[in-house]
mmCIF file with all atom_site columns, C-alpha atoms in Angstrom:
data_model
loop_
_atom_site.group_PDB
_atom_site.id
_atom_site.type_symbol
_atom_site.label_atom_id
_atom_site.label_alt_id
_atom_site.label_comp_id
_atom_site.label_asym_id
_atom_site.label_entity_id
_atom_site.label_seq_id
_atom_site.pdbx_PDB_ins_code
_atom_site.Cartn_x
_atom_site.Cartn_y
_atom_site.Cartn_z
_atom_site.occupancy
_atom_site.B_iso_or_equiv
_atom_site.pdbx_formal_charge
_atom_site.auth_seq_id
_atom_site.auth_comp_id
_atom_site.auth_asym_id
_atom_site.auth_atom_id
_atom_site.pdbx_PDB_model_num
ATOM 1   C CA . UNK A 1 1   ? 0.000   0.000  0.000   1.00 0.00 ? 1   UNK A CA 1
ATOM 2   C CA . UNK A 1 2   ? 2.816   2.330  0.407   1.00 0.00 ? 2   UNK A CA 1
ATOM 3   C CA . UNK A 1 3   ? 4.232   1.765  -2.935  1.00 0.00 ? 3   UNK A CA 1
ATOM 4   C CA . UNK A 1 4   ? 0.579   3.012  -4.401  1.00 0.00 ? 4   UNK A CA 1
ATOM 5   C CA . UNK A 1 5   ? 0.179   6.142  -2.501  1.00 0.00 ? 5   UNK A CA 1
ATOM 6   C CA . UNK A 1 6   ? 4.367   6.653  -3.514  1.00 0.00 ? 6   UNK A CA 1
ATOM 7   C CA . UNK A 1 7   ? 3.320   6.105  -7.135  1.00 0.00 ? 7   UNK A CA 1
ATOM 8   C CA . UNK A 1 8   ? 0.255   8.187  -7.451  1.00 0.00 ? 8   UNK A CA 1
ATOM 9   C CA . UNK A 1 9   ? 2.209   10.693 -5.686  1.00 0.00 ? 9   UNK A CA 1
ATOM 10  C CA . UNK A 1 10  ? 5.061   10.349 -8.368  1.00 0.00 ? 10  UNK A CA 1
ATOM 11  C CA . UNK A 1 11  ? 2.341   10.770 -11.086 1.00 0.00 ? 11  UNK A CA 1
ATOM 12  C CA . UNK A 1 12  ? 0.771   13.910 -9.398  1.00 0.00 ? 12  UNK A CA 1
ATOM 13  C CA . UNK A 1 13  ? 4.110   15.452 -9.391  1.00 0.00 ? 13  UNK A CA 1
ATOM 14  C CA . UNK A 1 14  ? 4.853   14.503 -12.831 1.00 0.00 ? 14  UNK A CA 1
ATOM 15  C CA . UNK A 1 15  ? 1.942   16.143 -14.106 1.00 0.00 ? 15  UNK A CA 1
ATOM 16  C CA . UNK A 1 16  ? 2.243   19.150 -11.808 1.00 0.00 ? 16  UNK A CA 1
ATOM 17  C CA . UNK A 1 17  ? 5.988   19.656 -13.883 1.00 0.00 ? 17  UNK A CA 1
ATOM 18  C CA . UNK A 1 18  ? 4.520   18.882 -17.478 1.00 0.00 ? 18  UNK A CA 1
ATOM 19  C CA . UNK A 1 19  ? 1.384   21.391 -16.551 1.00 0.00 ? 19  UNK A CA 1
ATOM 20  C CA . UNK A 1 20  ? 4.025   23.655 -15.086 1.00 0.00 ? 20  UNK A CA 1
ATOM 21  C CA . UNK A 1 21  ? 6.124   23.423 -17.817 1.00 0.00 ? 21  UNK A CA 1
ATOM 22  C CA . UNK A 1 22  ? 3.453   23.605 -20.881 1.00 0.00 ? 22  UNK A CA 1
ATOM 23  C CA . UNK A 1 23  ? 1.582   27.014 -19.059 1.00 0.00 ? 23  UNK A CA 1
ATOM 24  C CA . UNK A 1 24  ? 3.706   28.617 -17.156 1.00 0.00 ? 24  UNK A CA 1
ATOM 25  C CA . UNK A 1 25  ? 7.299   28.780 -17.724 1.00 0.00 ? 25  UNK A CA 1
ATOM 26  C CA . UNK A 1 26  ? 7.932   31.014 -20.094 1.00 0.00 ? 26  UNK A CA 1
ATOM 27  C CA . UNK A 1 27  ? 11.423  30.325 -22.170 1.00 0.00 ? 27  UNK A CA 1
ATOM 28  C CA . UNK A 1 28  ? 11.659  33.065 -24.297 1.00 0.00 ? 28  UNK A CA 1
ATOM 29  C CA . UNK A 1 29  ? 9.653   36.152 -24.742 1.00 0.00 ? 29  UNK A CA 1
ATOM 30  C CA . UNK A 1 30  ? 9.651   38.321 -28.039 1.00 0.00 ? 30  UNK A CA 1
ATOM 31  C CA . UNK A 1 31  ? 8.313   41.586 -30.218 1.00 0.00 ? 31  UNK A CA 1
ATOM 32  C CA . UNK A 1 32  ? 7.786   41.958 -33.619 1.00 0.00 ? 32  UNK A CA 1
ATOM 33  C CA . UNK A 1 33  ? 7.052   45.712 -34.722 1.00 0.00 ? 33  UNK A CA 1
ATOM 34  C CA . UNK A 1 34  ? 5.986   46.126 -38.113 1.00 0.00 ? 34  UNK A CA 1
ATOM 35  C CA . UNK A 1 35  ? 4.819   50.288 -38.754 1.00 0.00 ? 35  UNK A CA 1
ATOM 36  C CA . UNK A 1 36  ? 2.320   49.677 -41.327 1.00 0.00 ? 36  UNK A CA 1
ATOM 37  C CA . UNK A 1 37  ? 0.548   46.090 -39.941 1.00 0.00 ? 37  UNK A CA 1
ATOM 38  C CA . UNK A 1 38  ? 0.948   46.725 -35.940 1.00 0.00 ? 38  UNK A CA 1
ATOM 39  C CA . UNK A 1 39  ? 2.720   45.328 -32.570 1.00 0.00 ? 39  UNK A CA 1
ATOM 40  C CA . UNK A 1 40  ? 3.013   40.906 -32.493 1.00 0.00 ? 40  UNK A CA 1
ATOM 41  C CA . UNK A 1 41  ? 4.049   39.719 -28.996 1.00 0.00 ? 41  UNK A CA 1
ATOM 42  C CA . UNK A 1 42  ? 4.898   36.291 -28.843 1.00 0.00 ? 42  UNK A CA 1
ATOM 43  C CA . UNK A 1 43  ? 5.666   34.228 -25.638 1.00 0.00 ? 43  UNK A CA 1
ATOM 44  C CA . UNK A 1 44  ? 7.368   30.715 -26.194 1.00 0.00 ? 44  UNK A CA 1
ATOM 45  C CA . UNK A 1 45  ? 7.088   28.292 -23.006 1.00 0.00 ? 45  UNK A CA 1
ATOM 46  C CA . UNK A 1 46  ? 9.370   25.450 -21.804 1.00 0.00 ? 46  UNK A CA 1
ATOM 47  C CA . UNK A 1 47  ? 7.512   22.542 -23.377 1.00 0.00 ? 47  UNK A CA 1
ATOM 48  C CA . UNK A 1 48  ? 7.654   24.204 -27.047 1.00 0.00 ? 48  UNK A CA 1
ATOM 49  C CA . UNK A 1 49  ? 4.175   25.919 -27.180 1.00 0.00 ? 49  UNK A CA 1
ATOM 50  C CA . UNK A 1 50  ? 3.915   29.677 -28.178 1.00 0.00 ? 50  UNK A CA 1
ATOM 51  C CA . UNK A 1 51  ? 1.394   32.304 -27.323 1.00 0.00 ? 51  UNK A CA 1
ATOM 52  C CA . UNK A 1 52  ? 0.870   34.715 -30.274 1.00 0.00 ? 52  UNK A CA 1
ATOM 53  C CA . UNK A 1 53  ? -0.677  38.564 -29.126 1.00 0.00 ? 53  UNK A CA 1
ATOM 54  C CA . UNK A 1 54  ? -1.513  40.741 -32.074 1.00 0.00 ? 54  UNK A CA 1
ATOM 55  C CA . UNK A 1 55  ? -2.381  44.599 -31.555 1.00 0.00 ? 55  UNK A CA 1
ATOM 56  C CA . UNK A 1 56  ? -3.624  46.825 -34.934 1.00 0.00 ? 56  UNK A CA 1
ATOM 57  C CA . UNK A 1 57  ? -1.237  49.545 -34.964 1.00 0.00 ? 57  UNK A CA 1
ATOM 58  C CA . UNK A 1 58  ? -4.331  51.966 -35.383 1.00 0.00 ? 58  UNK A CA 1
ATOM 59  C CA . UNK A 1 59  ? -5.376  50.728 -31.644 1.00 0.00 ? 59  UNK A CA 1
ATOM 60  C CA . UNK A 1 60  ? -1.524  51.718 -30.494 1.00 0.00 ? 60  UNK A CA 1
ATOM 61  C CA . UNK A 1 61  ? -1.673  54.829 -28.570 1.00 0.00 ? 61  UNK A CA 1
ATOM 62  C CA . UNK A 1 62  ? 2.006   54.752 -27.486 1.00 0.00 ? 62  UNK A CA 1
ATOM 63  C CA . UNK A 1 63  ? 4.835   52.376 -26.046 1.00 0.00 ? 63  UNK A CA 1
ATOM 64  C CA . UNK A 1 64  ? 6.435   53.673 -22.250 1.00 0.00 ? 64  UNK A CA 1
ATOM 65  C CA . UNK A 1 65  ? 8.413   52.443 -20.054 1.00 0.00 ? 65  UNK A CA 1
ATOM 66  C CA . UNK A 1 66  ? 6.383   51.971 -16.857 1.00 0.00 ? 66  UNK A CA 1
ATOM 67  C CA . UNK A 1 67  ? 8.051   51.619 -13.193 1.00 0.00 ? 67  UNK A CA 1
ATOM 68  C CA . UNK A 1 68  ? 6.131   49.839 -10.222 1.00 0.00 ? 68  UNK A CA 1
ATOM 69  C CA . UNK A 1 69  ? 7.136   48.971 -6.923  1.00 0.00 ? 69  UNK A CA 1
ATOM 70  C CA . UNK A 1 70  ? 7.643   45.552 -5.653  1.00 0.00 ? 70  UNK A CA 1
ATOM 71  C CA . UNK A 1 71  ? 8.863   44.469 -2.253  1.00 0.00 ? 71  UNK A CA 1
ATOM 72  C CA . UNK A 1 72  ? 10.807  47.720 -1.557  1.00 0.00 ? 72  UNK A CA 1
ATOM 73  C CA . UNK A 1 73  ? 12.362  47.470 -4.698  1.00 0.00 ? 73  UNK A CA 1
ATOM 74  C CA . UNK A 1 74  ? 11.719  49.610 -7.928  1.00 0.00 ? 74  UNK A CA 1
ATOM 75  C CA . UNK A 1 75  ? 10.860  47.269 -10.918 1.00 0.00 ? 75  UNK A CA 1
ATOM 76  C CA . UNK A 1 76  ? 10.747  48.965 -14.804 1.00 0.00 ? 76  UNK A CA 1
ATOM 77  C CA . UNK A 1 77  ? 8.847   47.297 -17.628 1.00 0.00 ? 77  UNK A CA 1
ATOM 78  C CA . UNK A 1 78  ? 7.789   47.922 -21.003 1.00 0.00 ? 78  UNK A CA 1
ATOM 79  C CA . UNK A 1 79  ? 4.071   48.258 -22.146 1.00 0.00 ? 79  UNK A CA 1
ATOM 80  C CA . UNK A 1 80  ? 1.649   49.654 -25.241 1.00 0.00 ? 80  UNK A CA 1
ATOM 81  C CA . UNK A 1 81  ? -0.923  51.978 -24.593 1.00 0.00 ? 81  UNK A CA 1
ATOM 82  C CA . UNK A 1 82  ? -4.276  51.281 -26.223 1.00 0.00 ? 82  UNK A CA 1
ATOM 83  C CA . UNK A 1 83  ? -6.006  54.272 -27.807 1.00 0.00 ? 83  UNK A CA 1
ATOM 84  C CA . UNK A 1 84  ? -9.795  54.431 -26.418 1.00 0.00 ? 84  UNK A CA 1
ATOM 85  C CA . UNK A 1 85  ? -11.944 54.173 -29.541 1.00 0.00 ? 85  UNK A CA 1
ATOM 86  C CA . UNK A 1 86  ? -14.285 56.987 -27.784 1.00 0.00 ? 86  UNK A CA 1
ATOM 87  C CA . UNK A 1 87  ? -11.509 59.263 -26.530 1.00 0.00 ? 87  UNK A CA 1
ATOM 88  C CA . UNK A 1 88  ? -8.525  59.793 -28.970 1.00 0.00 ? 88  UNK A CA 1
ATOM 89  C CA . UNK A 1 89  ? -7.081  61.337 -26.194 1.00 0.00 ? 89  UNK A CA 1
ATOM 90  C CA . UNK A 1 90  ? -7.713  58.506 -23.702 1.00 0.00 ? 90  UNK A CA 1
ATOM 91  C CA . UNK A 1 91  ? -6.087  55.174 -23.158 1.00 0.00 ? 91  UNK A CA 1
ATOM 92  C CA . UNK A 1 92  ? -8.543  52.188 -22.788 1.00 0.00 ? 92  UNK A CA 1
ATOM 93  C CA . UNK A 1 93  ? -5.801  49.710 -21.712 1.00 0.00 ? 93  UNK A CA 1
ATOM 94  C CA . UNK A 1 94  ? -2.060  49.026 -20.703 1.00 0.00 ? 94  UNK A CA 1
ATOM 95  C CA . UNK A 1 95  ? -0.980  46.275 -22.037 1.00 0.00 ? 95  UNK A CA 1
ATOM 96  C CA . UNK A 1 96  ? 2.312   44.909 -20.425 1.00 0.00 ? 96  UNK A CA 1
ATOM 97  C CA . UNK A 1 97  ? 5.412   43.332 -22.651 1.00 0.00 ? 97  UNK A CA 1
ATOM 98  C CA . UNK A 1 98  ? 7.959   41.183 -21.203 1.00 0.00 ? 98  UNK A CA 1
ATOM 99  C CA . UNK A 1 99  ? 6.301   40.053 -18.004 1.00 0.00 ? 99  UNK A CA 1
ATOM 100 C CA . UNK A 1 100 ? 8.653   36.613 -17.659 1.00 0.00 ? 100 UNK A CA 1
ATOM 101 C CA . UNK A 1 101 ? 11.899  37.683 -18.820 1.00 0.00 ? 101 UNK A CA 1
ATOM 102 C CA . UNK A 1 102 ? 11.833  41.153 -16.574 1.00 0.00 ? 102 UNK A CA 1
ATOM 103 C CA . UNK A 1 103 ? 14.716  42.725 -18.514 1.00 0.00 ? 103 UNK A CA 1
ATOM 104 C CA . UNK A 1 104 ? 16.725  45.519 -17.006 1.00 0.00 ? 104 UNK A CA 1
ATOM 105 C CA . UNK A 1 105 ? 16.516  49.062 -17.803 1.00 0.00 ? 105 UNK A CA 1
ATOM 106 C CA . UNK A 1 106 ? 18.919  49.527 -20.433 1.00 0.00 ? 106 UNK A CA 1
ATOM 107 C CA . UNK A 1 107 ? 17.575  46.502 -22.415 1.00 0.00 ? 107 UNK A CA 1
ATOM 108 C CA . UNK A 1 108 ? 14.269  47.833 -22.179 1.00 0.00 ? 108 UNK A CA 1
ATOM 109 C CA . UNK A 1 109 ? 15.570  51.713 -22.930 1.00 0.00 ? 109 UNK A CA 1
ATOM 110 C CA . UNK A 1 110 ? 17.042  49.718 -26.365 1.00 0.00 ? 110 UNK A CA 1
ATOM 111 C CA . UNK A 1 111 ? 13.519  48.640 -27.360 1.00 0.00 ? 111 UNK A CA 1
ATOM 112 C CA . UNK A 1 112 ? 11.912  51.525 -26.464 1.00 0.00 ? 112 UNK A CA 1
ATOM 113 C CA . UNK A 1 113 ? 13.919  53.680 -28.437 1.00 0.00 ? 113 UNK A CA 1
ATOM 114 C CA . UNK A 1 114 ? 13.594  51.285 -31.615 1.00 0.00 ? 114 UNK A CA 1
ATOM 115 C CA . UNK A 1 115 ? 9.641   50.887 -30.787 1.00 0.00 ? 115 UNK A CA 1
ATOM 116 C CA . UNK A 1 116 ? 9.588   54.710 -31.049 1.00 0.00 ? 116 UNK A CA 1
ATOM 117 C CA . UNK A 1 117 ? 11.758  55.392 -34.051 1.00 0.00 ? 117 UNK A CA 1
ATOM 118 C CA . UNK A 1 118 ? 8.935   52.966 -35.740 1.00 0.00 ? 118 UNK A CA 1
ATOM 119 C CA . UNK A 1 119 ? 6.034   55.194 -34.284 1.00 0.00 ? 119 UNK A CA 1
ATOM 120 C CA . UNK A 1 120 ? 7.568   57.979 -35.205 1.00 0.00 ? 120 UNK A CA 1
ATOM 121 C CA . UNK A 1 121 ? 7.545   57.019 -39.021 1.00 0.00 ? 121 UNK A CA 1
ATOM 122 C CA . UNK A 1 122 ? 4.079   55.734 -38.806 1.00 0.00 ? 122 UNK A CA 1
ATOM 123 C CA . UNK A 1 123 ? 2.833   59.808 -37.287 1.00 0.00 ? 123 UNK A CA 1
ATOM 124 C CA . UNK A 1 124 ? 4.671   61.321 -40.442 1.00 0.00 ? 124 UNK A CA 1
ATOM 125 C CA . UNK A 1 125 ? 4.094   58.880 -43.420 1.00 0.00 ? 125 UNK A CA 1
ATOM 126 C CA . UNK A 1 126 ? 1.597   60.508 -45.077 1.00 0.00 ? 126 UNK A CA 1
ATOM 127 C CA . UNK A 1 127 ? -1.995  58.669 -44.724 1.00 0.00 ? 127 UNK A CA 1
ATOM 128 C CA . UNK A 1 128 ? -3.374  57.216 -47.156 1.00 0.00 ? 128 UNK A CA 1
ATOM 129 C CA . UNK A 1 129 ? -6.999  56.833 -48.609 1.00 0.00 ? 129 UNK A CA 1
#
């Protein structure tokens, strides 16, 4: 009887690790900014599945770099602001990038800078009908 309740507690653990694995740990995080099609955020986990996010650049307010603190300690990440579709001056959403990875500042002053240069382009290319 000990062996069972040793096994089916081997088995619970092994599918705690797989579930852990296949949901939750994130391997690799990345973003894809295209200035004409919009903002692709795509989350690879530990057992080989990706999450695919895809935001309209014509929703894309902005991109900042956001600070919060956490446990007496001053954490920086990266997110897009969502323009509010009844306030052009509004933001209906923050939507945060790089939640697993939590790179440091100067990586995410890099993308920032590139996110912007791409915004930037997208204000002054003239619109077209």
């Amino acid at each position: 009887q000990n062996s069972m309740v040793l096994s089916a507690a081997i088995f619970v653990t092994l599918i705690g690790l797989i579930i852990y694995l296949h949901f939750v740990k994130v391997d690799q995080e990345s973003l894809l900014v295209i200035g004409s099609l919009g903002i692709q955020v795509t989350s690879s986990y530990a057992s080989g599945k990706e999450s695919t996010t895809f935001i309209e650049m014509g929703q894309v307010k902005d991109v900042v770099i956001n600070e919060a603190i956490h446990m007496q300690k001053v954490i920086y990440y990266l997110c897009i602001l969502l323009q509010d579709p009844g306030d052009p001056q509004g933001v209906s959403e923050v939507v945060p990038l790089f939640q697993s990875s939590k790179p440091r500042l100067d990586c995410l002053i890099e993308v920032y800078k590139s996110c912007q240069e791409i915004l930037e382009q997208r204000k002054t290319a003239p619109q077209s009908s």
